[in-house]
Coordinates of C-alpha atoms and ligand atoms in Angstrom, one line a residue:
M764 CA -19.8 21.1 -3.7
S765 CA -21.0 18.6 -6.6
D766 CA -24.4 18.4 -8.7
R767 CA -23.9 15.1 -9.6
Q768 CA -27.2 13.3 -10.0
N769 CA -27.5 9.8 -7.6
L770 CA -25.3 7.5 -8.8
V771 CA -27.2 4.9 -8.7
D772 CA -30.2 6.8 -9.9
T773 CA -28.1 6.5 -13.5
A774 CA -28.7 4.4 -16.4
E775 CA -25.8 3.3 -16.4
W776 CA -26.0 2.1 -12.5
A777 CA -29.6 0.8 -13.9
A778 CA -28.1 -1.5 -16.9
L779 CA -24.6 -2.7 -14.9
Q780 CA -27.0 -4.1 -12.6
R781 CA -29.1 -5.7 -14.5
H782 CA -26.5 -7.5 -17.0
Y783 CA -25.1 -8.3 -13.7
Q784 CA -28.2 -9.8 -12.3
E785 CA -27.8 -12.1 -16.1
I786 CA -24.0 -12.5 -15.9
R787 CA -23.5 -14.1 -12.1
G788 CA -24.6 -17.5 -12.7
L789 CA -21.9 -17.7 -15.0
T790 CA -18.8 -19.5 -14.5
M791 CA -14.9 -18.8 -15.5
R792 CA -14.6 -22.0 -16.4
E793 CA -17.6 -21.4 -19.2
M794 CA -16.9 -18.5 -19.9
F795 CA -13.1 -19.4 -20.8
R796 CA -14.1 -21.5 -23.0
L797 CA -16.2 -19.2 -25.3
D798 CA -13.6 -16.9 -26.0
N799 CA -10.4 -15.3 -26.1
R800 CA -10.3 -14.0 -23.3
R801 CA -6.4 -13.8 -22.5
T802 CA -6.1 -11.6 -25.7
E803 CA -8.8 -9.9 -24.8
F804 CA -8.3 -8.7 -20.9
T805 CA -4.6 -8.2 -20.9
V806 CA -4.1 -4.7 -21.5
E807 CA 0.1 -3.1 -21.4
A808 CA 1.1 -0.4 -19.3
A809 CA 4.5 1.7 -18.0
G810 CA 6.2 -1.9 -17.9
L811 CA 4.0 -3.2 -16.3
C812 CA 1.2 -6.3 -17.5
L813 CA -2.0 -6.8 -16.1
D814 CA -3.4 -9.9 -17.1
Y815 CA -7.5 -9.5 -15.8
S816 CA -9.1 -12.3 -18.1
K817 CA -9.8 -14.2 -14.8
N818 CA -12.6 -12.6 -13.2
R819 CA -16.6 -12.3 -14.0
I820 CA -16.5 -9.9 -17.0
T821 CA -17.3 -10.5 -20.4
S822 CA -17.0 -7.7 -22.3
E823 CA -19.9 -6.6 -22.0
T824 CA -19.4 -6.0 -18.8
I825 CA -16.1 -3.8 -19.8
Q826 CA -19.0 -2.1 -22.2
R827 CA -21.2 -1.4 -19.5
L828 CA -18.6 -0.1 -16.6
V829 CA -17.1 1.9 -18.4
A830 CA -20.3 3.7 -19.7
L831 CA -20.7 4.7 -15.9
A832 CA -17.4 6.1 -16.1
E833 CA -18.6 8.2 -18.4
A834 CA -21.1 8.8 -16.8
C835 CA -19.8 9.7 -13.4
G836 CA -17.9 12.2 -15.0
L837 CA -13.9 10.1 -14.7
R838 CA -13.0 12.3 -18.1
L839 CA -13.3 15.6 -16.4
A840 CA -12.8 14.8 -12.6
I841 CA -9.4 13.1 -14.4
D842 CA -9.0 16.7 -16.8
D843 CA -9.4 18.5 -12.9
M844 CA -7.0 16.7 -10.9
F845 CA -4.3 17.0 -14.1
A846 CA -5.0 20.9 -14.3
G847 CA -4.2 21.3 -11.0
R848 CA -7.5 22.2 -9.8
P849 CA -8.9 22.0 -6.4
I850 CA -10.5 18.7 -6.3
N851 CA -9.7 17.9 -3.3
G852 CA -13.3 20.5 -1.7
T853 CA -13.9 19.9 1.6
E854 CA -10.0 22.1 2.4
N855 CA -10.3 23.2 -1.6
R856 CA -6.7 22.7 -2.3
S857 CA -5.6 21.0 -5.5
V858 CA -4.2 17.4 -5.8
L859 CA -1.0 17.6 -7.8
H860 CA 1.4 14.0 -6.9
I861 CA 1.5 13.7 -10.9
A862 CA 3.6 17.6 -11.1
L863 CA 6.5 16.0 -8.9
R864 CA 7.1 12.9 -10.9
N865 CA 5.6 15.3 -14.1
R866 CA 9.2 14.0 -16.6
S867 CA 8.0 16.0 -18.9
N868 CA 8.2 19.2 -16.7
T869 CA 6.1 20.7 -18.9
P870 CA 4.0 23.6 -16.3
V871 CA 1.4 22.9 -14.5
L872 CA -0.5 25.5 -12.8
V873 CA -1.7 25.9 -8.9
N874 CA -3.3 29.4 -9.4
G875 CA -1.8 31.0 -13.0
K876 CA 1.4 29.8 -10.5
D877 CA 4.0 26.9 -12.8
V878 CA 4.9 24.6 -9.1
M879 CA 7.5 22.8 -11.6
P880 CA 10.9 24.9 -10.9
G881 CA 9.8 25.4 -7.7
I882 CA 9.2 21.7 -7.6
N883 CA 12.6 21.0 -10.2
S884 CA 14.7 23.3 -7.3
V885 CA 14.1 20.8 -3.9
L886 CA 14.4 17.3 -6.5
D887 CA 18.6 19.0 -6.6
R888 CA 19.0 20.7 -2.9
M889 CA 17.8 16.5 -2.1
S890 CA 20.4 15.0 -4.4
R891 CA 22.9 17.9 -4.0
F892 CA 22.1 16.5 0.6
A893 CA 21.8 12.6 -0.5
D894 CA 25.4 12.8 -2.5
S895 CA 26.8 14.1 0.5
I896 CA 25.8 12.1 3.0
R897 CA 26.7 9.0 0.3
S898 CA 29.6 9.8 0.0
G899 CA 31.1 11.0 3.2
E900 CA 31.3 14.9 2.7
W901 CA 28.9 15.6 5.2
V902 CA 30.3 14.0 8.5
G903 CA 28.8 14.2 12.0
H904 CA 29.4 17.3 14.8
T905 CA 32.1 15.2 15.7
G906 CA 33.8 14.6 12.4
R907 CA 32.4 10.5 12.3
R908 CA 30.9 10.5 8.5
I909 CA 27.5 8.7 8.7
R910 CA 26.6 6.1 9.1
N911 CA 22.9 6.0 10.0
I912 CA 20.0 7.7 8.7
I913 CA 16.6 7.3 11.3
N914 CA 13.3 8.9 9.1
I915 CA 11.1 10.3 11.7
G916 CA 7.3 10.8 10.0
I917 CA 4.0 9.3 10.5
G918 CA 1.4 7.7 8.1
G919 CA 1.8 9.1 4.7
S920 CA 5.2 10.3 5.7
D921 CA 6.5 6.9 6.7
L922 CA 4.0 4.4 4.9
G923 CA 5.6 5.2 1.8
P924 CA 9.3 5.7 1.5
A925 CA 9.6 3.0 3.9
M926 CA 7.8 1.1 2.1
A927 CA 9.9 1.4 -1.5
Y928 CA 13.3 1.7 0.4
E929 CA 12.0 -2.3 1.1
A930 CA 11.1 -2.7 -1.6
L931 CA 14.1 -1.1 -3.9
K932 CA 16.7 -2.5 -0.7
S933 CA 19.1 -4.4 -3.9
Y934 CA 19.3 -0.8 -5.0
S935 CA 20.5 0.4 -1.8
D936 CA 23.7 1.5 -0.9
R937 CA 25.2 -1.3 2.0
N938 CA 27.1 0.9 4.2
L939 CA 24.3 2.9 5.0
T940 CA 21.7 1.9 7.4
V941 CA 18.3 3.6 6.7
R942 CA 15.6 2.8 9.3
F943 CA 12.2 4.5 9.9
I944 CA 10.2 4.9 13.6
S945 CA 6.9 5.3 13.3
N946 CA 5.4 5.1 16.4
I947 CA 5.0 7.0 19.2
D948 CA 5.0 3.4 22.1
S949 CA 8.9 3.7 22.7
T950 CA 9.9 0.6 22.1
H951 CA 10.3 1.7 17.9
F952 CA 12.0 4.5 19.1
V953 CA 14.8 2.5 21.5
E954 CA 14.9 -1.0 19.0
H955 CA 15.8 1.6 16.0
T956 CA 18.8 3.9 18.4
R957 CA 20.1 0.8 20.7
D958 CA 22.4 -0.3 18.1
L959 CA 23.3 3.0 16.8
D960 CA 26.6 5.5 17.9
P961 CA 24.5 8.9 17.5
A962 CA 28.3 10.7 16.4
E963 CA 26.8 8.8 13.1
T964 CA 23.4 9.5 13.1
L965 CA 21.1 11.8 11.2
F966 CA 17.5 12.3 12.0
I967 CA 15.2 13.2 8.8
V968 CA 12.0 14.7 10.0
A969 CA 9.4 14.0 7.9
S970 CA 5.6 16.3 8.5
K971 CA 3.6 18.1 6.4
T972 CA 2.7 20.0 10.1
F973 CA 5.3 19.9 12.2
T974 CA 3.0 19.3 14.3
T975 CA 2.0 15.9 15.0
Q976 CA 1.8 13.9 17.6
E977 CA 4.2 11.1 17.0
T978 CA 6.7 12.1 15.1
M979 CA 7.0 15.5 17.2
T980 CA 7.9 13.3 20.3
N981 CA 10.2 10.5 18.3
A982 CA 12.1 14.1 17.5
H983 CA 12.4 15.8 20.8
T984 CA 13.7 11.6 22.0
A985 CA 15.9 12.0 19.4
R986 CA 16.9 14.9 19.9
E987 CA 18.2 13.8 23.7
W988 CA 19.1 10.7 22.8
L989 CA 21.9 12.6 19.9
L990 CA 22.8 14.6 23.2
K991 CA 23.1 12.5 25.6
T992 CA 26.2 11.9 24.1
L993 CA 27.5 14.3 22.0
Q994 CA 26.8 17.3 25.0
D995 CA 26.0 19.4 23.0
S996 CA 23.9 22.0 21.2
A997 CA 25.9 23.0 18.5
S998 CA 25.2 19.2 16.4
V999 CA 22.1 18.8 16.9
A1000 CA 22.9 21.0 12.3
R1001 CA 25.1 17.7 11.4
H1002 CA 22.2 15.7 12.6
F1003 CA 18.5 16.7 11.5
V1004 CA 16.9 17.9 8.4
A1005 CA 12.8 18.6 8.5
V1006 CA 10.7 18.0 5.2
S1007 CA 7.6 20.2 5.3
T1008 CA 5.6 22.7 4.9
N1009 CA 6.3 24.7 7.7
G1010 CA 9.3 26.6 7.7
P1011 CA 8.3 28.6 12.4
A1012 CA 8.0 25.4 13.3
V1013 CA 11.0 23.8 12.5
R1014 CA 13.3 27.0 12.8
E1015 CA 12.2 26.2 16.6
F1016 CA 12.8 23.0 16.5
G1017 CA 16.0 23.5 15.9
I1018 CA 17.3 22.8 12.6
D1019 CA 18.5 25.6 10.5
T1020 CA 16.1 25.8 7.5
A1021 CA 19.0 26.0 5.7
N1022 CA 19.0 22.5 6.0
M1023 CA 14.9 21.9 5.7
F1024 CA 13.4 20.7 2.2
E1025 CA 9.6 22.4 1.2
F1026 CA 7.3 20.5 -0.7
W1027 CA 2.7 21.8 -0.5
D1028 CA 0.4 22.0 1.1
W1029 CA -1.8 20.0 -3.0
V1030 CA 0.8 17.6 -1.6
G1031 CA -1.7 14.4 0.5
G1032 CA 0.8 12.8 3.2
R1033 CA 0.1 8.8 1.3
Y1034 CA 0.8 10.6 -2.2
S1035 CA 3.7 11.9 -0.6
L1036 CA 6.5 9.9 -0.6
C1037 CA 7.7 11.4 -5.0
S1038 CA 8.0 14.4 -3.1
A1039 CA 11.3 15.7 -0.6
I1040 CA 9.0 13.0 1.7
G1041 CA 10.6 10.1 0.0
L1042 CA 14.6 12.2 1.3
S1043 CA 15.3 9.3 3.3
L1044 CA 14.4 6.1 -0.3
M1045 CA 16.9 8.6 -1.9
V1046 CA 19.9 8.2 0.5
G1047 CA 19.7 4.9 0.7
I1048 CA 19.5 4.1 -3.4
G1049 CA 21.0 6.5 -4.7
P1050 CA 19.3 10.7 -6.8
E1051 CA 19.6 8.5 -9.9
R1052 CA 18.2 5.6 -8.9
F1053 CA 15.3 8.2 -7.2
I1054 CA 14.6 9.3 -10.7
E1055 CA 14.4 5.8 -12.6
M1056 CA 11.2 6.1 -10.0
L1057 CA 9.4 8.7 -10.7
E1058 CA 10.5 8.2 -14.2
G1059 CA 8.6 5.1 -13.5
F1060 CA 5.4 6.6 -12.0
H1061 CA 4.7 9.2 -15.0
A1062 CA 4.9 7.4 -16.8
M1063 CA 1.9 5.0 -15.0
D1064 CA 0.3 8.8 -15.0
R1065 CA 0.5 9.9 -19.1
H1066 CA -1.1 6.6 -19.7
F1067 CA -4.1 7.1 -16.9
F1068 CA -4.2 10.6 -19.0
E1069 CA -3.6 9.6 -22.6
A1070 CA -5.9 6.1 -22.8
P1071 CA -9.1 5.5 -23.1
F1072 CA -10.9 3.8 -20.6
A1073 CA -11.2 0.6 -22.2
E1074 CA -7.5 -0.3 -22.5
N1075 CA -6.7 2.2 -19.2
M1076 CA -5.3 0.1 -16.5
P1077 CA -6.0 2.4 -13.7
V1078 CA -9.9 2.9 -14.9
I1079 CA -9.9 -1.2 -15.3
M1080 CA -9.4 -2.4 -12.4
G1081 CA -10.8 0.4 -11.1
L1082 CA -13.9 -0.9 -13.0
L1083 CA -13.7 -3.5 -11.5
G1084 CA -13.4 -3.0 -7.8
V1085 CA -16.5 -1.5 -8.7
W1086 CA -18.7 -4.6 -10.3
Y1087 CA -17.4 -6.9 -6.6
G1088 CA -18.3 -3.8 -4.4
N1089 CA -20.9 -2.7 -5.2
M1090 CA -22.9 -5.5 -7.6
F1091 CA -21.8 -9.0 -6.4
G1092 CA -21.8 -7.3 -2.6
A1093 CA -17.4 -8.3 -1.5
E1094 CA -16.2 -6.0 1.5
T1095 CA -12.4 -7.0 1.3
H1096 CA -10.2 -6.8 -1.5
A1097 CA -6.3 -8.9 -0.9
V1098 CA -3.3 -7.9 -2.2
L1099 CA -1.2 -10.7 -2.4
A1100 CA 2.6 -9.6 -4.2
Y1101 CA 4.4 -12.7 -5.2
D1102 CA 8.0 -11.1 -3.5
Q1103 CA 10.0 -10.6 -1.1
Y1104 CA 10.7 -7.7 -1.4
L1105 CA 7.5 -5.9 -1.3
H1106 CA 6.7 -6.9 2.1
R1107 CA 5.8 -3.4 2.9
F1108 CA 3.6 -2.7 -0.1
T1109 CA -0.2 -3.9 0.8
A1110 CA 0.2 -1.8 4.5
H1111 CA 1.5 1.4 2.4
L1112 CA -2.2 0.3 0.0
Q1113 CA -3.8 0.9 3.3
Q1114 CA -3.6 3.5 3.8
L1115 CA -3.2 4.8 0.2
D1116 CA -7.0 3.4 -0.6
M1117 CA -8.5 3.5 3.2
E1118 CA -7.5 7.0 3.7
S1119 CA -8.5 7.6 0.4
N1120 CA -11.9 6.1 0.1
G1121 CA -13.5 4.3 3.5
K1122 CA -16.2 7.9 3.6
S1123 CA -20.3 7.4 3.9
V1124 CA -21.3 10.4 3.1
N1125 CA -20.9 12.0 -1.3
K1126 CA -19.7 15.5 -2.3
K1127 CA -22.5 16.7 -1.0
G1128 CA -22.9 15.6 1.8
E1129 CA -25.3 12.8 1.6
H1130 CA -24.6 9.6 3.3
V1131 CA -24.2 7.2 0.3
G1132 CA -26.6 4.8 0.0
Y1133 CA -24.1 2.2 -1.5
Q1134 CA -21.0 0.4 -0.5
T1135 CA -17.4 2.9 -1.1
G1136 CA -13.8 1.5 -0.8
P1137 CA -12.5 -1.8 0.4
V1138 CA -10.9 -3.6 3.1
I1139 CA -7.2 -3.4 2.1
W1140 CA -5.2 -6.7 3.0
G1141 CA -2.4 -9.0 2.4
E1142 CA 1.2 -10.7 2.6
P1143 CA 3.4 -11.7 0.5
G1144 CA 3.5 -14.7 -0.9
T1145 CA 4.2 -17.4 -0.4
N1146 CA 3.9 -17.0 3.3
G1147 CA -0.2 -15.5 3.2
Q1148 CA -0.6 -20.0 1.1
H1149 CA 0.2 -21.3 4.7
A1150 CA -2.1 -18.8 6.0
F1151 CA -5.4 -17.3 5.3
Y1152 CA -5.4 -18.6 1.4
Q1153 CA -7.6 -21.8 2.9
H1154 CA -11.0 -19.2 3.6
I1155 CA -9.9 -17.1 0.3
H1156 CA -10.4 -20.9 -1.3
Q1157 CA -13.4 -21.6 0.5
G1158 CA -14.0 -19.2 2.9
T1159 CA -17.8 -18.4 2.2
K1160 CA -17.1 -14.7 1.2
L1161 CA -15.9 -13.0 -1.4
I1162 CA -12.5 -11.6 -2.1
P1163 CA -11.0 -10.0 -5.1
A1164 CA -7.2 -10.9 -5.0
D1165 CA -4.1 -8.8 -7.0
F1166 CA -1.0 -11.5 -7.7
I1167 CA 2.0 -9.3 -8.5
G1168 CA 4.9 -11.4 -9.1
F1169 CA 8.5 -11.2 -11.3
M1170 CA 9.7 -12.8 -14.4
R1171 CA 13.4 -11.9 -13.2
P1172 CA 13.9 -12.4 -9.3
R1173 CA 16.6 -10.0 -7.5
N1174 CA 18.0 -12.4 -5.7
L1175 CA 19.0 -15.4 -8.3
L1176 CA 19.1 -19.5 -6.4
G1177 CA 18.9 -22.1 -7.2
D1178 CA 15.4 -22.8 -8.3
H1179 CA 13.3 -20.3 -5.9
H1180 CA 12.2 -17.9 -8.3
D1181 CA 10.9 -20.7 -10.7
K1182 CA 8.7 -22.5 -7.8
L1183 CA 7.5 -18.8 -6.5
M1184 CA 6.6 -18.3 -9.5
A1185 CA 4.4 -21.7 -10.1
N1186 CA 2.7 -20.4 -6.9
M1187 CA 1.7 -17.3 -8.3
F1188 CA 0.6 -19.5 -11.4
A1189 CA -1.2 -21.9 -9.4
Q1190 CA -3.3 -19.9 -7.4
T1191 CA -4.7 -17.6 -9.5
E1192 CA -6.0 -21.4 -11.5
A1193 CA -6.6 -22.5 -8.0
L1194 CA -9.5 -19.4 -8.0
A1195 CA -11.0 -19.0 -11.2
F1196 CA -11.5 -22.6 -12.1
G1197 CA -11.7 -24.5 -9.0
K1198 CA -12.1 -28.4 -9.1
T1199 CA -16.3 -29.8 -8.7
A1200 CA -17.1 -32.9 -6.6
E1201 CA -17.1 -35.5 -10.0
E1202 CA -13.4 -34.4 -9.8
A1203 CA -12.6 -34.9 -7.0
A1204 CA -14.3 -38.0 -6.9
A1205 CA -12.4 -39.5 -10.5
E1206 CA -9.6 -39.4 -8.0
G1207 CA -10.3 -41.4 -4.9
V1208 CA -11.0 -39.2 -3.0
P1209 CA -13.7 -40.8 -0.6
E1210 CA -17.6 -40.2 -0.9
Q1211 CA -17.6 -38.6 2.5
L1212 CA -14.3 -36.1 2.2
V1213 CA -15.7 -34.9 -1.5
P1214 CA -17.2 -31.8 0.0
H1215 CA -14.2 -30.2 1.9
K1216 CA -11.9 -31.7 -1.4
T1217 CA -14.4 -30.0 -3.6
F1218 CA -13.5 -25.9 -4.7
S1219 CA -16.1 -24.2 -6.3
G1220 CA -14.2 -21.7 -8.0
N1221 CA -15.8 -19.0 -10.2
K1222 CA -13.0 -16.9 -7.8
P1223 CA -11.7 -13.3 -9.5
T1224 CA -8.6 -12.4 -9.7
N1225 CA -5.8 -9.8 -11.7
T1226 CA -2.0 -11.1 -12.5
I1227 CA -0.3 -7.7 -12.1
I1228 CA 3.2 -8.9 -14.0
A1229 CA 7.0 -7.0 -14.4
D1230 CA 10.0 -7.7 -15.9
E1231 CA 11.9 -7.2 -13.0
L1232 CA 11.2 -5.0 -9.8
T1233 CA 13.8 -1.8 -10.7
P1234 CA 12.9 1.4 -9.0
G1235 CA 10.3 2.8 -12.3
V1236 CA 8.4 -0.2 -11.8
L1237 CA 7.5 0.4 -8.4
G1238 CA 6.9 3.4 -8.9
A1239 CA 4.5 2.2 -12.3
L1240 CA 3.2 0.5 -9.6
I1241 CA 2.5 2.2 -7.0
A1242 CA 1.2 4.9 -9.0
L1243 CA -1.6 2.5 -11.2
Y1244 CA -3.0 1.8 -7.8
E1245 CA -2.8 5.3 -7.0
H1246 CA -4.8 6.4 -10.2
K1247 CA -6.7 3.2 -9.1
V1248 CA -8.2 4.8 -6.1
F1249 CA -9.0 7.5 -7.7
V1250 CA -11.3 6.4 -10.1
Q1251 CA -13.3 4.1 -6.9
G1252 CA -14.0 7.6 -5.8
V1253 CA -14.5 9.5 -9.1
I1254 CA -17.3 7.1 -9.6
W1255 CA -18.3 6.8 -6.5
N1256 CA -19.0 10.4 -6.4
I1257 CA -16.9 11.1 -2.4
Y1258 CA -14.0 13.1 -1.8
S1259 CA -10.8 11.1 -1.5
F1260 CA -7.5 13.2 -0.8
D1261 CA -9.4 14.4 2.7
Q1262 CA -9.6 11.9 6.6
W1263 CA -11.3 14.4 8.1
G1264 CA -12.4 10.8 9.7
V1265 CA -8.8 10.4 12.4
E1266 CA -9.7 13.6 13.6
L1267 CA -11.9 12.7 17.1
G1268 CA -10.0 9.6 18.0
K1269 CA -6.9 12.0 18.3
A1270 CA -8.6 15.5 19.4
L1271 CA -10.2 12.7 22.4
A1272 CA -6.2 11.3 22.6
K1273 CA -5.0 14.2 23.9
R1274 CA -7.5 15.3 26.6
I1275 CA -7.0 11.8 27.8
L1276 CA -3.5 12.3 27.8
G1277 CA -4.5 15.5 29.8
E1278 CA -6.9 13.1 32.9
L1279 CA -3.6 10.8 32.9
Q1280 CA -1.3 13.1 33.5
S1281 CA -2.5 15.8 35.7
E1282 CA -0.9 15.7 38.9
N1283 CA -4.8 17.0 40.5
K1284 CA -5.9 13.4 39.4
P1285 CA -9.1 15.8 37.4
E1286 CA -12.7 13.9 37.6
L1287 CA -13.9 11.7 34.9
T1288 CA -16.4 12.6 32.3
H1289 CA -16.2 10.3 30.0
D1290 CA -18.6 7.5 29.7
S1291 CA -18.5 4.4 32.1
S1292 CA -16.3 2.1 30.3
T1293 CA -13.8 5.0 29.2
N1294 CA -13.6 5.7 33.1
S1295 CA -12.9 3.1 34.9
L1296 CA -10.4 2.4 31.4
I1297 CA -8.2 5.3 32.5
M1298 CA -8.7 4.9 36.2
R1299 CA -7.3 1.5 35.5
Y1300 CA -4.6 2.4 34.2
R1301 CA -3.2 5.7 37.0
N1302 CA -3.8 3.3 39.5
R1303 CA -1.7 0.4 38.2
R1304 CA 0.7 1.9 35.6
R1305 CA 3.7 2.1 38.3
Ligands
G6Q2168 C1 -2.4 10.9 5.1 C2 -2.3 11.9 5.7 C3 -1.5 11.3 7.0 C4 -0.3 11.3 7.2 C5 0.0 11.8 8.6 C6 1.5 12.7 8.6 O1 -2.3 11.4 3.9 O2 -2.4 13.2 6.4 O3 -1.4 9.7 7.6 O4 0.7 11.7 6.6 O5 -0.7 12.0 9.8 O6 1.6 13.1 9.0 P1 2.0 14.6 9.3 O7 3.1 14.9 7.9 O8 1.4 16.5 8.7 O9 3.2 14.9 10.5

């Protein structure tokens, strides 16, 4: 495990703190008067443009943050990830989502073995399968064409493909219905299947382990639902395929492993969209579009690997997060996409960021003495403006935010898009520069209302823009956030690729399920609150 110097004991940390004390009182109004921030604080990569000028930073801030990244060994950490070294230390695994979209096809070694041939072969199988569904060549058990694809998976086996399918819906085959069932709540299954004909429905059971309670329960329910109508267990072969690393469990479920799409233990769930976990998406948008998305991921991967830190988009975004979280004490970070197709984007980032960096011990297992990953939240614009933006503008908390928008809409309708983008640009301007009491008074605001109609400004935002939401741009955008999370994990010296914090609840749920279902009502030995909740449920559930 890492024997790195404690973050807060480094000279670079101390220098950053001193610098923070010097500039914390500066306003963006003052900063924008001083220099040409727009050119200095803009970076372009992989079809994306990041304008980070509306942050509470100077050139020196970036220099000091970059110095901190260097002191924390970021270069070596990036090299280690790309070289396939086992950087997931608590599980002793490599972390190679970058290999899944390595379109240059250069060898990537795990334990001396090149993983690229395996990746390419699964991609080919996925493409053939997706084409066969889309062309109608693959038919259901009764000979009917498959019109409905349902992905059954949860967490990393759901959020990525579900988000990306929504994001790229305008590229999808609208004759196909693609849905995602994740929740153990029966409502999810019932509502997503009630209007579907089993003879035209194919389930993709997506589970790395093939043991996850929610996924296996939903998969068994799906099989019953199918057999209730088709009345022939042989039909499972035409209506179920699996995406997993666990061949024996797939076989035991009754899915022919010829219809299993493999991936590997060096692909973490929340980083698995580019693996076979993306099969439902590929069926929806077609293999060519899927490959375009991988190319966008790859372009951002190359940029992250190659660009100097001060010009490196994920590095800059990661460091800005450290600046606000560790110096200003910001606890949350809003991601506000001005595109309805990205309405699940923030949900995906919540898992990506919070499951990766919601940790409180460092790599040595010691309690960290500083803040780590922020709470990620947000809704698409402009909806959020009519809901929670009040808090960002005038609340007591500092909430750094990313605004994401596109120059061209996927659906041109009147002047909707001009209005959408006018709102997005207006928000970042308002947040940065606010409105002083004098300005409010000069507008004729009655004296007693002036404090209420004053905006302090100085609220930091990043603006991320691209020409259009294409598959490639989506790939680049997701990779940008993946690497941003990585950078922050390195600075905070935590293991970003495990998620032990989800285990305790799972284990207790298993025990409680036994207590709920056992006929002889075993004695309860939880705390008094949990005991009484269980008793109440037992007594009233029917
Ligand atoms: C993601 C997590 C977690 C995982 C789900 C589903 O990084 O590991 O969200 O993806 O628990 O796991 P399975 O794919 O094994 O069903």
